[in-house]
């Protein structure tokens, strides 16, 4: 069922809560692909009722980013959700979520601001304010849907870590379920932004997963020095790539690692033309 208003979602949620049903939420920005579908399937399996939100959240885009051209495919998204057994597709307008457009600055609107230690690095460094927008909208979605479980992909691992921290710090009664990255056979992590890539860009985009897989293989062979592991990346890069970061960080609190261990995640972001792609890999064994 496609719903556009908060009021209608609330009515349904109230009905389900009265019946004692468990509710799962999968927040998305739409243009759904098999990565999203893996979260949706997990949710449908685990919960009595599944809500998928489809909302391109304006306040998590920075000036100059792709808000206007972000792919919007609601009809196809709705069909995919229906086939997967989703109970509600919640697709609010920006006006429904942020009724007064002038309130979109945090001078006039209540924002949820995650700790600076988590947001001053990796994607937060170039996307200033991005995680404030993410935490604010996810908090709003939690208040609207009141889910028992919420499903997030490890594809956006910094986001996942920050949201877990928000839930813990603010005592939000929801359990976050992390879901593994879904990749194409080539290794490329699925992303709605892959739609922007030409065939040639896609070939160049394989550098992300190749770099990460190679680092993991080197780590498994006993190399733990981060400097040495980082150096293995450069042979995969050419002048079509603009590397934004390649960093080794703690899986729980994003602290920088000088020596890799099983609690390390390797994060990478690079640009191919105008398209910015991210990926990551955990070095945990077994
Ligand atoms: P988005 O629509 O990009 O905001 O993504 C919605 C959710 O799907 C987020 O929790 C993402 O981490 C997750 N997601 C996106 N791509 C993938 C993928 N390739 N594998 C697993 N989860 C993904």
PDB file of C-alpha atoms and ligand atoms in Angstrom:
ATOM      1  CA  UNK A   1       0.000   0.000   0.000  1.00  0.00           C
ATOM      2  CA  UNK A   2       1.406   3.360  -1.063  1.00  0.00           C
ATOM      3  CA  UNK A   3       0.929   6.100   1.548  1.00  0.00           C
ATOM      4  CA  UNK A   4       2.010   9.720   1.243  1.00  0.00           C
ATOM      5  CA  UNK A   5       0.884  11.217   4.566  1.00  0.00           C
ATOM      6  CA  UNK A   6       2.132  10.850   8.133  1.00  0.00           C
ATOM      7  CA  UNK A   7      -1.457  10.753   9.409  1.00  0.00           C
ATOM      8  CA  UNK A   8      -2.351   7.682   7.350  1.00  0.00           C
ATOM      9  CA  UNK A   9       0.826   5.834   8.353  1.00  0.00           C
ATOM     10  CA  UNK A  10       0.148   6.588  12.023  1.00  0.00           C
ATOM     11  CA  UNK A  11      -3.398   5.170  11.738  1.00  0.00           C
ATOM     12  CA  UNK A  12      -2.054   1.891  10.329  1.00  0.00           C
ATOM     13  CA  UNK A  13       0.747   1.698  12.918  1.00  0.00           C
ATOM     14  CA  UNK A  14      -1.742   2.237  15.745  1.00  0.00           C
ATOM     15  CA  UNK A  15      -3.898  -0.588  14.391  1.00  0.00           C
ATOM     16  CA  UNK A  16      -0.887  -2.950  14.208  1.00  0.00           C
ATOM     17  CA  UNK A  17       0.391  -1.993  17.655  1.00  0.00           C
ATOM     18  CA  UNK A  18      -3.049  -2.770  19.121  1.00  0.00           C
ATOM     19  CA  UNK A  19      -2.791  -6.243  17.570  1.00  0.00           C
ATOM     20  CA  UNK A  20       0.661  -6.716  19.145  1.00  0.00           C
ATOM     21  CA  UNK A  21       2.410  -7.061  15.761  1.00  0.00           C
ATOM     22  CA  UNK A  22       6.138  -6.370  15.333  1.00  0.00           C
ATOM     23  CA  UNK A  23       7.010  -3.600  12.906  1.00  0.00           C
ATOM     24  CA  UNK A  24      10.138  -3.304  10.759  1.00  0.00           C
ATOM     25  CA  UNK A  25      11.317  -0.197   8.917  1.00  0.00           C
ATOM     26  CA  UNK A  26      13.624   0.005   5.905  1.00  0.00           C
ATOM     27  CA  UNK A  27      14.502   3.654   5.234  1.00  0.00           C
ATOM     28  CA  UNK A  28      15.556   4.355   1.627  1.00  0.00           C
ATOM     29  CA  UNK A  29      15.834   7.158  -0.894  1.00  0.00           C
ATOM     30  CA  UNK A  30      14.227   4.971  -3.575  1.00  0.00           C
ATOM     31  CA  UNK A  31      15.588   3.913  -6.981  1.00  0.00           C
ATOM     32  CA  UNK A  32      15.515   0.515  -5.353  1.00  0.00           C
ATOM     33  CA  UNK A  33      17.951  -2.210  -6.413  1.00  0.00           C
ATOM     34  CA  UNK A  34      18.953  -5.630  -5.118  1.00  0.00           C
ATOM     35  CA  UNK A  35      20.944  -4.037  -2.267  1.00  0.00           C
ATOM     36  CA  UNK A  36      17.770  -2.440  -0.917  1.00  0.00           C
ATOM     37  CA  UNK A  37      15.861  -5.630  -1.686  1.00  0.00           C
ATOM     38  CA  UNK A  38      18.163  -7.646   0.587  1.00  0.00           C
ATOM     39  CA  UNK A  39      17.234  -5.337   3.501  1.00  0.00           C
ATOM     40  CA  UNK A  40      13.552  -5.539   2.600  1.00  0.00           C
ATOM     41  CA  UNK A  41      13.627  -9.352   2.433  1.00  0.00           C
ATOM     42  CA  UNK A  42      15.324  -9.544   5.834  1.00  0.00           C
ATOM     43  CA  UNK A  43      12.698  -7.229   7.282  1.00  0.00           C
ATOM     44  CA  UNK A  44       9.747  -9.141   5.802  1.00  0.00           C
ATOM     45  CA  UNK A  45      11.230 -12.368   7.178  1.00  0.00           C
ATOM     46  CA  UNK A  46      11.827 -11.011  10.683  1.00  0.00           C
ATOM     47  CA  UNK A  47       8.847  -8.723  11.282  1.00  0.00           C
ATOM     48  CA  UNK A  48       5.069  -9.130  11.150  1.00  0.00           C
ATOM     49  CA  UNK A  49       4.726  -5.860   9.230  1.00  0.00           C
ATOM     50  CA  UNK A  50       7.217  -4.093   6.961  1.00  0.00           C
ATOM     51  CA  UNK A  51       7.308  -0.394   6.145  1.00  0.00           C
ATOM     52  CA  UNK A  52       9.688   0.852   3.436  1.00  0.00           C
ATOM     53  CA  UNK A  53      10.156   4.605   3.326  1.00  0.00           C
ATOM     54  CA  UNK A  54      11.068   6.195   0.009  1.00  0.00           C
ATOM     55  CA  UNK A  55      12.168   9.752   0.567  1.00  0.00           C
ATOM     56  CA  UNK A  56      14.930  11.744  -1.078  1.00  0.00           C
ATOM     57  CA  UNK A  57      15.751  13.736   2.032  1.00  0.00           C
ATOM     58  CA  UNK A  58      16.728  17.274   1.006  1.00  0.00           C
ATOM     59  CA  UNK A  59      18.431  18.148   4.296  1.00  0.00           C
ATOM     60  CA  UNK A  60      21.093  15.461   3.892  1.00  0.00           C
ATOM     61  CA  UNK A  61      22.288  16.865   0.562  1.00  0.00           C
ATOM     62  CA  UNK A  62      24.964  19.523   0.637  1.00  0.00           C
ATOM     63  CA  UNK A  63      24.981  22.547  -1.693  1.00  0.00           C
ATOM     64  CA  UNK A  64      26.144  21.477  -5.172  1.00  0.00           C
ATOM     65  CA  UNK A  65      25.229  17.804  -4.662  1.00  0.00           C
ATOM     66  CA  UNK A  66      22.836  15.754  -6.805  1.00  0.00           C
ATOM     67  CA  UNK A  67      19.502  16.429  -4.991  1.00  0.00           C
ATOM     68  CA  UNK A  68      17.674  17.516  -8.158  1.00  0.00           C
ATOM     69  CA  UNK A  69      18.998  14.791 -10.414  1.00  0.00           C
ATOM     70  CA  UNK A  70      18.887  11.957  -7.838  1.00  0.00           C
ATOM     71  CA  UNK A  71      16.992   9.091  -9.577  1.00  0.00           C
ATOM     72  CA  UNK A  72      13.301   8.916  -8.650  1.00  0.00           C
ATOM     73  CA  UNK A  73      11.463   5.742  -9.733  1.00  0.00           C
ATOM     74  CA  UNK A  74       8.491   5.475  -7.367  1.00  0.00           C
ATOM     75  CA  UNK A  75       6.278   3.293  -9.629  1.00  0.00           C
ATOM     76  CA  UNK A  76       8.994   0.673 -10.032  1.00  0.00           C
ATOM     77  CA  UNK A  77       9.878   0.926  -6.321  1.00  0.00           C
ATOM     78  CA  UNK A  78       6.265   0.343  -5.342  1.00  0.00           C
ATOM     79  CA  UNK A  79       6.039  -2.747  -7.563  1.00  0.00           C
ATOM     80  CA  UNK A  80       9.286  -4.193  -6.211  1.00  0.00           C
ATOM     81  CA  UNK A  81       8.030  -3.666  -2.653  1.00  0.00           C
ATOM     82  CA  UNK A  82       4.645  -5.199  -3.398  1.00  0.00           C
ATOM     83  CA  UNK A  83       6.268  -8.299  -4.889  1.00  0.00           C
ATOM     84  CA  UNK A  84       8.531  -8.583  -1.832  1.00  0.00           C
ATOM     85  CA  UNK A  85       5.564  -8.558   0.582  1.00  0.00           C
ATOM     86  CA  UNK A  86       5.977  -5.021   1.951  1.00  0.00           C
ATOM     87  CA  UNK A  87       2.904  -3.747   3.813  1.00  0.00           C
ATOM     88  CA  UNK A  88       3.421   0.007   3.453  1.00  0.00           C
ATOM     89  CA  UNK A  89       5.542   2.077   1.082  1.00  0.00           C
ATOM     90  CA  UNK A  90       5.713   5.460   2.792  1.00  0.00           C
ATOM     91  CA  UNK A  91       6.626   8.108   0.232  1.00  0.00           C
ATOM     92  CA  UNK A  92       6.077  11.544   1.767  1.00  0.00           C
ATOM     93  CA  UNK A  93       6.686  14.794  -0.072  1.00  0.00           C
ATOM     94  CA  UNK A  94       9.366  17.159   1.262  1.00  0.00           C
ATOM     95  CA  UNK A  95       6.493  19.429   2.386  1.00  0.00           C
ATOM     96  CA  UNK A  96       4.955  16.578   4.383  1.00  0.00           C
ATOM     97  CA  UNK A  97       8.238  15.940   6.206  1.00  0.00           C
ATOM     98  CA  UNK A  98       9.324  19.585   6.467  1.00  0.00           C
ATOM     99  CA  UNK A  99       6.070  21.580   6.344  1.00  0.00           C
ATOM    100  CA  UNK A 100       7.719  24.960   6.447  1.00  0.00           C
ATOM    101  CA  UNK A 101      10.478  25.131   3.851  1.00  0.00           C
ATOM    102  CA  UNK A 102      12.147  28.077   5.570  1.00  0.00           C
ATOM    103  CA  UNK A 103      12.690  25.808   8.589  1.00  0.00           C
ATOM    104  CA  UNK A 104      15.230  23.745   6.703  1.00  0.00           C
ATOM    105  CA  UNK A 105      18.085  25.493   8.417  1.00  0.00           C
ATOM    106  CA  UNK A 106      18.892  24.524  11.982  1.00  0.00           C
ATOM    107  CA  UNK A 107      18.339  28.127  13.026  1.00  0.00           C
ATOM    108  CA  UNK A 108      14.603  27.392  12.852  1.00  0.00           C
ATOM    109  CA  UNK A 109      14.238  23.638  12.949  1.00  0.00           C
ATOM    110  CA  UNK A 110      15.137  20.966  15.506  1.00  0.00           C
ATOM    111  CA  UNK A 111      18.022  18.894  14.212  1.00  0.00           C
ATOM    112  CA  UNK A 112      19.536  15.740  15.659  1.00  0.00           C
ATOM    113  CA  UNK A 113      23.283  16.375  15.635  1.00  0.00           C
ATOM    114  CA  UNK A 114      25.491  13.303  16.047  1.00  0.00           C
ATOM    115  CA  UNK A 115      28.846  13.701  17.816  1.00  0.00           C
ATOM    116  CA  UNK A 116      31.535  15.591  15.956  1.00  0.00           C
ATOM    117  CA  UNK A 117      34.071  12.811  16.585  1.00  0.00           C
ATOM    118  CA  UNK A 118      31.968  10.551  14.334  1.00  0.00           C
ATOM    119  CA  UNK A 119      31.172  13.131  11.652  1.00  0.00           C
ATOM    120  CA  UNK A 120      34.393  15.077  11.149  1.00  0.00           C
ATOM    121  CA  UNK A 121      35.967  12.239   9.165  1.00  0.00           C
ATOM    122  CA  UNK A 122      35.426  10.044   6.093  1.00  0.00           C
ATOM    123  CA  UNK A 123      32.261  11.210   4.248  1.00  0.00           C
ATOM    124  CA  UNK A 124      31.503  13.829   6.897  1.00  0.00           C
ATOM    125  CA  UNK A 125      34.645  15.723   5.986  1.00  0.00           C
ATOM    126  CA  UNK A 126      33.514  16.612   2.461  1.00  0.00           C
ATOM    127  CA  UNK A 127      29.757  16.376   3.171  1.00  0.00           C
ATOM    128  CA  UNK A 128      29.466  18.843   6.028  1.00  0.00           C
ATOM    129  CA  UNK A 129      26.053  18.547   7.720  1.00  0.00           C
ATOM    130  CA  UNK A 130      25.158  15.372   5.825  1.00  0.00           C
ATOM    131  CA  UNK A 131      24.905  13.172   8.921  1.00  0.00           C
ATOM    132  CA  UNK A 132      22.884  15.827  10.771  1.00  0.00           C
ATOM    133  CA  UNK A 133      20.346  15.532   7.948  1.00  0.00           C
ATOM    134  CA  UNK A 134      20.454  11.724   8.068  1.00  0.00           C
ATOM    135  CA  UNK A 135      20.021  11.524  11.857  1.00  0.00           C
ATOM    136  CA  UNK A 136      17.218  14.081  11.780  1.00  0.00           C
ATOM    137  CA  UNK A 137      15.201  12.303   9.101  1.00  0.00           C
ATOM    138  CA  UNK A 138      15.782   8.815  10.545  1.00  0.00           C
ATOM    139  CA  UNK A 139      14.722  10.071  13.956  1.00  0.00           C
ATOM    140  CA  UNK A 140      11.566  11.514  12.404  1.00  0.00           C
ATOM    141  CA  UNK A 141      10.885   8.221  10.601  1.00  0.00           C
ATOM    142  CA  UNK A 142      11.378   6.323  13.877  1.00  0.00           C
ATOM    143  CA  UNK A 143       8.841   8.619  15.561  1.00  0.00           C
ATOM    144  CA  UNK A 144       6.345   8.227  12.719  1.00  0.00           C
ATOM    145  CA  UNK A 145       6.641   4.443  12.229  1.00  0.00           C
ATOM    146  CA  UNK A 146       7.717   3.412  15.776  1.00  0.00           C
ATOM    147  CA  UNK A 147       9.466   0.304  14.456  1.00  0.00           C
ATOM    148  CA  UNK A 148      10.759  -2.523  16.653  1.00  0.00           C
ATOM    149  CA  UNK A 149      13.510  -3.165  14.098  1.00  0.00           C
ATOM    150  CA  UNK A 150      15.179  -0.920  11.514  1.00  0.00           C
ATOM    151  CA  UNK A 151      17.370  -2.263   8.718  1.00  0.00           C
ATOM    152  CA  UNK A 152      20.447  -0.450   7.386  1.00  0.00           C
ATOM    153  CA  UNK A 153      23.124  -1.528   4.916  1.00  0.00           C
ATOM    154  CA  UNK A 154      26.815  -1.845   5.712  1.00  0.00           C
ATOM    155  CA  UNK A 155      27.318  -0.164   2.322  1.00  0.00           C
ATOM    156  CA  UNK A 156      26.920   3.112   4.238  1.00  0.00           C
ATOM    157  CA  UNK A 157      28.897   1.945   7.252  1.00  0.00           C
ATOM    158  CA  UNK A 158      29.719   5.355   8.705  1.00  0.00           C
ATOM    159  CA  UNK A 159      25.987   6.115   8.603  1.00  0.00           C
ATOM    160  CA  UNK A 160      25.209   2.774  10.267  1.00  0.00           C
ATOM    161  CA  UNK A 161      27.735   3.414  13.065  1.00  0.00           C
ATOM    162  CA  UNK A 162      26.388   6.936  13.632  1.00  0.00           C
ATOM    163  CA  UNK A 163      22.769   5.763  13.712  1.00  0.00           C
ATOM    164  CA  UNK A 164      23.617   3.029  16.239  1.00  0.00           C
ATOM    165  CA  UNK A 165      25.249   5.700  18.390  1.00  0.00           C
ATOM    166  CA  UNK A 166      22.169   7.939  18.066  1.00  0.00           C
ATOM    167  CA  UNK A 167      19.849   5.112  19.121  1.00  0.00           C
ATOM    168  CA  UNK A 168      22.078   4.303  22.107  1.00  0.00           C
ATOM    169  CA  UNK A 169      22.621   7.898  23.211  1.00  0.00           C
ATOM    170  CA  UNK A 170      18.962   8.905  22.860  1.00  0.00           C
ATOM    171  CA  UNK A 171      17.495   5.624  24.221  1.00  0.00           C
ATOM    172  CA  UNK A 172      15.386   5.132  21.121  1.00  0.00           C
ATOM    173  CA  UNK A 173      13.421   1.879  21.518  1.00  0.00           C
ATOM    174  CA  UNK A 174      14.426   0.306  18.207  1.00  0.00           C
ATOM    175  CA  UNK A 175      16.900  -2.421  17.322  1.00  0.00           C
ATOM    176  CA  UNK A 176      19.177  -1.623  14.396  1.00  0.00           C
ATOM    177  CA  UNK A 177      19.823  -4.611  12.130  1.00  0.00           C
ATOM    178  CA  UNK A 178      22.976  -4.270   9.982  1.00  0.00           C
ATOM    179  CA  UNK A 179      22.830  -5.915   6.548  1.00  0.00           C
ATOM    180  CA  UNK A 180      25.834  -6.981   4.400  1.00  0.00           C
ATOM    181  CA  UNK A 181      26.853  -5.179   1.218  1.00  0.00           C
ATOM    182  CA  UNK A 182      25.319  -6.592  -1.966  1.00  0.00           C
ATOM    183  CA  UNK A 183      27.692  -6.477  -4.937  1.00  0.00           C
ATOM    184  CA  UNK A 184      27.529  -7.119  -8.664  1.00  0.00           C
ATOM    185  CA  UNK A 185      29.415 -10.214  -9.771  1.00  0.00           C
ATOM    186  CA  UNK A 186      32.236  -7.849 -10.787  1.00  0.00           C
ATOM    187  CA  UNK A 187      32.606  -6.763  -7.156  1.00  0.00           C
ATOM    188  CA  UNK A 188      31.057  -3.308  -7.618  1.00  0.00           C
ATOM    189  CA  UNK A 189      28.791  -2.501  -4.663  1.00  0.00           C
ATOM    190  CA  UNK A 190      25.232  -1.793  -5.809  1.00  0.00           C
ATOM    191  CA  UNK A 191      24.224   1.851  -5.459  1.00  0.00           C
ATOM    192  CA  UNK A 192      21.460   4.046  -6.863  1.00  0.00           C
ATOM    193  CA  UNK A 193      24.255   6.377  -8.003  1.00  0.00           C
ATOM    194  CA  UNK A 194      25.698   3.640 -10.293  1.00  0.00           C
ATOM    195  CA  UNK A 195      22.992   4.846 -12.722  1.00  0.00           C
ATOM    196  CA  UNK A 196      25.185   7.873 -13.392  1.00  0.00           C
ATOM    197  CA  UNK A 197      28.101   5.711 -14.621  1.00  0.00           C
ATOM    198  CA  UNK A 198      28.905   5.083 -18.306  1.00  0.00           C
ATOM    199  CA  UNK A 199      30.229   1.620 -19.299  1.00  0.00           C
ATOM    200  CA  UNK A 200      33.753   2.968 -19.123  1.00  0.00           C
ATOM    201  CA  UNK A 201      33.137   4.636 -15.742  1.00  0.00           C
ATOM    202  CA  UNK A 202      31.834   1.293 -14.478  1.00  0.00           C
ATOM    203  CA  UNK A 203      35.096  -0.383 -15.448  1.00  0.00           C
ATOM    204  CA  UNK A 204      36.995   2.317 -13.568  1.00  0.00           C
ATOM    205  CA  UNK A 205      34.622   1.925 -10.612  1.00  0.00           C
ATOM    206  CA  UNK A 206      35.889  -1.620 -10.085  1.00  0.00           C
ATOM    207  CA  UNK A 207      38.981  -0.051  -8.511  1.00  0.00           C
ATOM    208  CA  UNK A 208      37.064   0.432  -5.246  1.00  0.00           C
ATOM    209  CA  UNK A 209      36.281  -3.224  -4.615  1.00  0.00           C
ATOM    210  CA  UNK A 210      39.588  -4.407  -6.087  1.00  0.00           C
ATOM    211  CA  UNK A 211      41.526  -2.186  -3.687  1.00  0.00           C
ATOM    212  CA  UNK A 212      39.473  -3.385  -0.717  1.00  0.00           C
ATOM    213  CA  UNK A 213      39.610  -7.086  -1.634  1.00  0.00           C
ATOM    214  CA  UNK A 214      43.357  -6.845  -2.175  1.00  0.00           C
ATOM    215  CA  UNK A 215      43.897  -5.139   1.184  1.00  0.00           C
ATOM    216  CA  UNK A 216      41.863  -7.853   2.866  1.00  0.00           C
ATOM    217  CA  UNK A 217      43.926 -10.562   1.118  1.00  0.00           C
ATOM    218  CA  UNK A 218      47.181  -8.875   2.228  1.00  0.00           C
ATOM    219  CA  UNK A 219      45.855  -8.599   5.791  1.00  0.00           C
ATOM    220  CA  UNK A 220      44.903 -12.286   5.736  1.00  0.00           C
ATOM    221  CA  UNK A 221      48.484 -13.001   4.629  1.00  0.00           C
ATOM    222  CA  UNK A 222      49.777 -11.326   7.762  1.00  0.00           C
ATOM    223  CA  UNK A 223      50.409  -7.691   6.774  1.00  0.00           C
ATOM    224  CA  UNK A 224      49.008  -5.414   9.481  1.00  0.00           C
ATOM    225  CA  UNK A 225      50.955  -2.184   8.966  1.00  0.00           C
ATOM    226  CA  UNK A 226      48.397   0.322   7.644  1.00  0.00           C
ATOM    227  CA  UNK A 227      51.004   2.234   5.632  1.00  0.00           C
ATOM    228  CA  UNK A 228      52.066  -0.940   3.836  1.00  0.00           C
ATOM    229  CA  UNK A 229      48.440  -1.980   3.260  1.00  0.00           C
ATOM    230  CA  UNK A 230      47.573   1.481   1.886  1.00  0.00           C
ATOM    231  CA  UNK A 231      50.434   1.322  -0.610  1.00  0.00           C
ATOM    232  CA  UNK A 232      48.909  -1.764  -2.232  1.00  0.00           C
ATOM    233  CA  UNK A 233      46.053   0.459  -3.500  1.00  0.00           C
ATOM    234  CA  UNK A 234      47.944   2.745  -5.839  1.00  0.00           C
ATOM    235  CA  UNK A 235      48.438   0.232  -8.664  1.00  0.00           C
ATOM    236  CA  UNK A 236      44.621   0.124  -9.120  1.00  0.00           C
ATOM    237  CA  UNK A 237      44.291   3.877  -9.619  1.00  0.00           C
ATOM    238  CA  UNK A 238      44.653   5.800 -12.889  1.00  0.00           C
ATOM    239  CA  UNK A 239      44.015   9.397 -13.891  1.00  0.00           C
ATOM    240  CA  UNK A 240      40.267   8.762 -14.225  1.00  0.00           C
ATOM    241  CA  UNK A 241      40.153   8.355 -10.444  1.00  0.00           C
ATOM    242  CA  UNK A 242      40.235  11.067  -7.849  1.00  0.00           C
ATOM    243  CA  UNK A 243      40.792   9.370  -4.491  1.00  0.00           C
ATOM    244  CA  UNK A 244      39.020  11.197  -1.659  1.00  0.00           C
ATOM    245  CA  UNK A 245      40.038   8.876   1.172  1.00  0.00           C
ATOM    246  CA  UNK A 246      41.323   5.406   1.945  1.00  0.00           C
ATOM    247  CA  UNK A 247      41.285   4.974   5.704  1.00  0.00           C
ATOM    248  CA  UNK A 248      41.519   2.246   8.310  1.00  0.00           C
ATOM    249  CA  UNK A 249      39.191   2.801  11.251  1.00  0.00           C
ATOM    250  CA  UNK A 250      37.689   1.088  14.258  1.00  0.00           C
ATOM    251  CA  UNK A 251      34.418  -0.716  13.469  1.00  0.00           C
ATOM    252  CA  UNK A 252      32.667   0.655  16.559  1.00  0.00           C
ATOM    253  CA  UNK A 253      33.881   4.213  17.101  1.00  0.00           C
ATOM    254  CA  UNK A 254      35.699   5.123  13.866  1.00  0.00           C
ATOM    255  CA  UNK A 255      38.996   5.794  15.626  1.00  0.00           C
ATOM    256  CA  UNK A 256      41.977   5.750  13.260  1.00  0.00           C
ATOM    257  CA  UNK A 257      44.100   2.567  13.170  1.00  0.00           C
ATOM    258  CA  UNK A 258      47.845   2.526  12.562  1.00  0.00           C
ATOM    259  CA  UNK A 259      47.915  -1.253  12.792  1.00  0.00           C
ATOM    260  CA  UNK A 260      45.078  -3.269  11.295  1.00  0.00           C
ATOM    261  CA  UNK A 261      43.261  -5.894  13.345  1.00  0.00           C
ATOM    262  CA  UNK A 262      40.029  -7.870  13.115  1.00  0.00           C
ATOM    263  CA  UNK A 263      38.074  -4.903  14.438  1.00  0.00           C
ATOM    264  CA  UNK A 264      39.227  -2.693  11.558  1.00  0.00           C
ATOM    265  CA  UNK A 265      37.121  -1.463   8.667  1.00  0.00           C
ATOM    266  CA  UNK A 266      38.767  -0.101   5.523  1.00  0.00           C
ATOM    267  CA  UNK A 267      36.809   2.805   4.044  1.00  0.00           C
ATOM    268  CA  UNK A 268      37.256   4.197   0.543  1.00  0.00           C
ATOM    269  CA  UNK A 269      35.682   7.064  -1.418  1.00  0.00           C
ATOM    270  CA  UNK A 270      36.659   8.088  -4.898  1.00  0.00           C
ATOM    271  CA  UNK A 271      35.290  10.214  -7.671  1.00  0.00           C
ATOM    272  CA  UNK A 272      35.022   9.173 -11.293  1.00  0.00           C
ATOM    273  CA  UNK A 273      34.161  12.351 -13.171  1.00  0.00           C
ATOM    274  CA  UNK A 274      31.360  13.918 -11.142  1.00  0.00           C
ATOM    275  CA  UNK A 275      30.239  10.650  -9.571  1.00  0.00           C
ATOM    276  CA  UNK A 276      31.337  10.014  -6.016  1.00  0.00           C
ATOM    277  CA  UNK A 277      31.393   6.357  -4.980  1.00  0.00           C
ATOM    278  CA  UNK A 278      31.982   4.796  -1.557  1.00  0.00           C
ATOM    279  CA  UNK A 279      32.726   1.283  -0.377  1.00  0.00           C
ATOM    280  CA  UNK A 280      34.198  -0.451   2.662  1.00  0.00           C
ATOM    281  CA  UNK A 281      35.308  -3.825   3.932  1.00  0.00           C
ATOM    282  CA  UNK A 282      35.627  -5.327   7.391  1.00  0.00           C
ATOM    283  CA  UNK A 283      38.903  -7.101   8.126  1.00  0.00           C
ATOM    284  CA  UNK A 284      37.172  -9.400  10.627  1.00  0.00           C
ATOM    285  CA  UNK A 285      38.014 -13.043   9.912  1.00  0.00           C
ATOM    286  CA  UNK A 286      35.490 -15.858   9.914  1.00  0.00           C
TER     287      UNK A 286
HETATM  288  P1  LIG B   1      19.801   4.706   0.117  1.00  0.00           P
HETATM  289  O1  LIG B   1      18.549   4.566  -0.661  1.00  0.00           O
HETATM  290  O2  LIG B   1      21.028   4.837  -0.709  1.00  0.00           O
HETATM  291  O3  LIG B   1      19.684   5.741   1.209  1.00  0.00           O
HETATM  292  O4  LIG B   1      19.987   3.333   0.886  1.00  0.00           O
HETATM  293  C1  LIG B   1      18.986   2.829   1.735  1.00  0.00           C
HETATM  294  C2  LIG B   1      19.549   1.697   2.540  1.00  0.00           C
HETATM  295  O5  LIG B   1      19.988   0.654   1.654  1.00  0.00           O
HETATM  296  C3  LIG B   1      20.776   2.103   3.359  1.00  0.00           C
HETATM  297  O6  LIG B   1      20.696   1.486   4.638  1.00  0.00           O
HETATM  298  C4  LIG B   1      21.922   1.576   2.541  1.00  0.00           C
HETATM  299  O7  LIG B   1      23.069   1.282   3.306  1.00  0.00           O
HETATM  300  C5  LIG B   1      21.317   0.306   1.972  1.00  0.00           C
HETATM  301  N1  LIG B   1      22.044  -0.104   0.769  1.00  0.00           N
HETATM  302  C6  LIG B   1      22.290   0.633  -0.356  1.00  0.00           C
HETATM  303  N2  LIG B   1      23.050  -0.065  -1.224  1.00  0.00           N
HETATM  304  C7  LIG B   1      23.306  -1.258  -0.625  1.00  0.00           C
HETATM  305  C8  LIG B   1      24.064  -2.409  -1.013  1.00  0.00           C
HETATM  306  N3  LIG B   1      24.705  -2.475  -2.167  1.00  0.00           N
HETATM  307  N4  LIG B   1      24.114  -3.447  -0.153  1.00  0.00           N
HETATM  308  C9  LIG B   1      23.465  -3.396   1.051  1.00  0.00           C
HETATM  309  N5  LIG B   1      22.742  -2.337   1.465  1.00  0.00           N
HETATM  310  C10 LIG B   1      22.666  -1.282   0.642  1.00  0.00           C
END
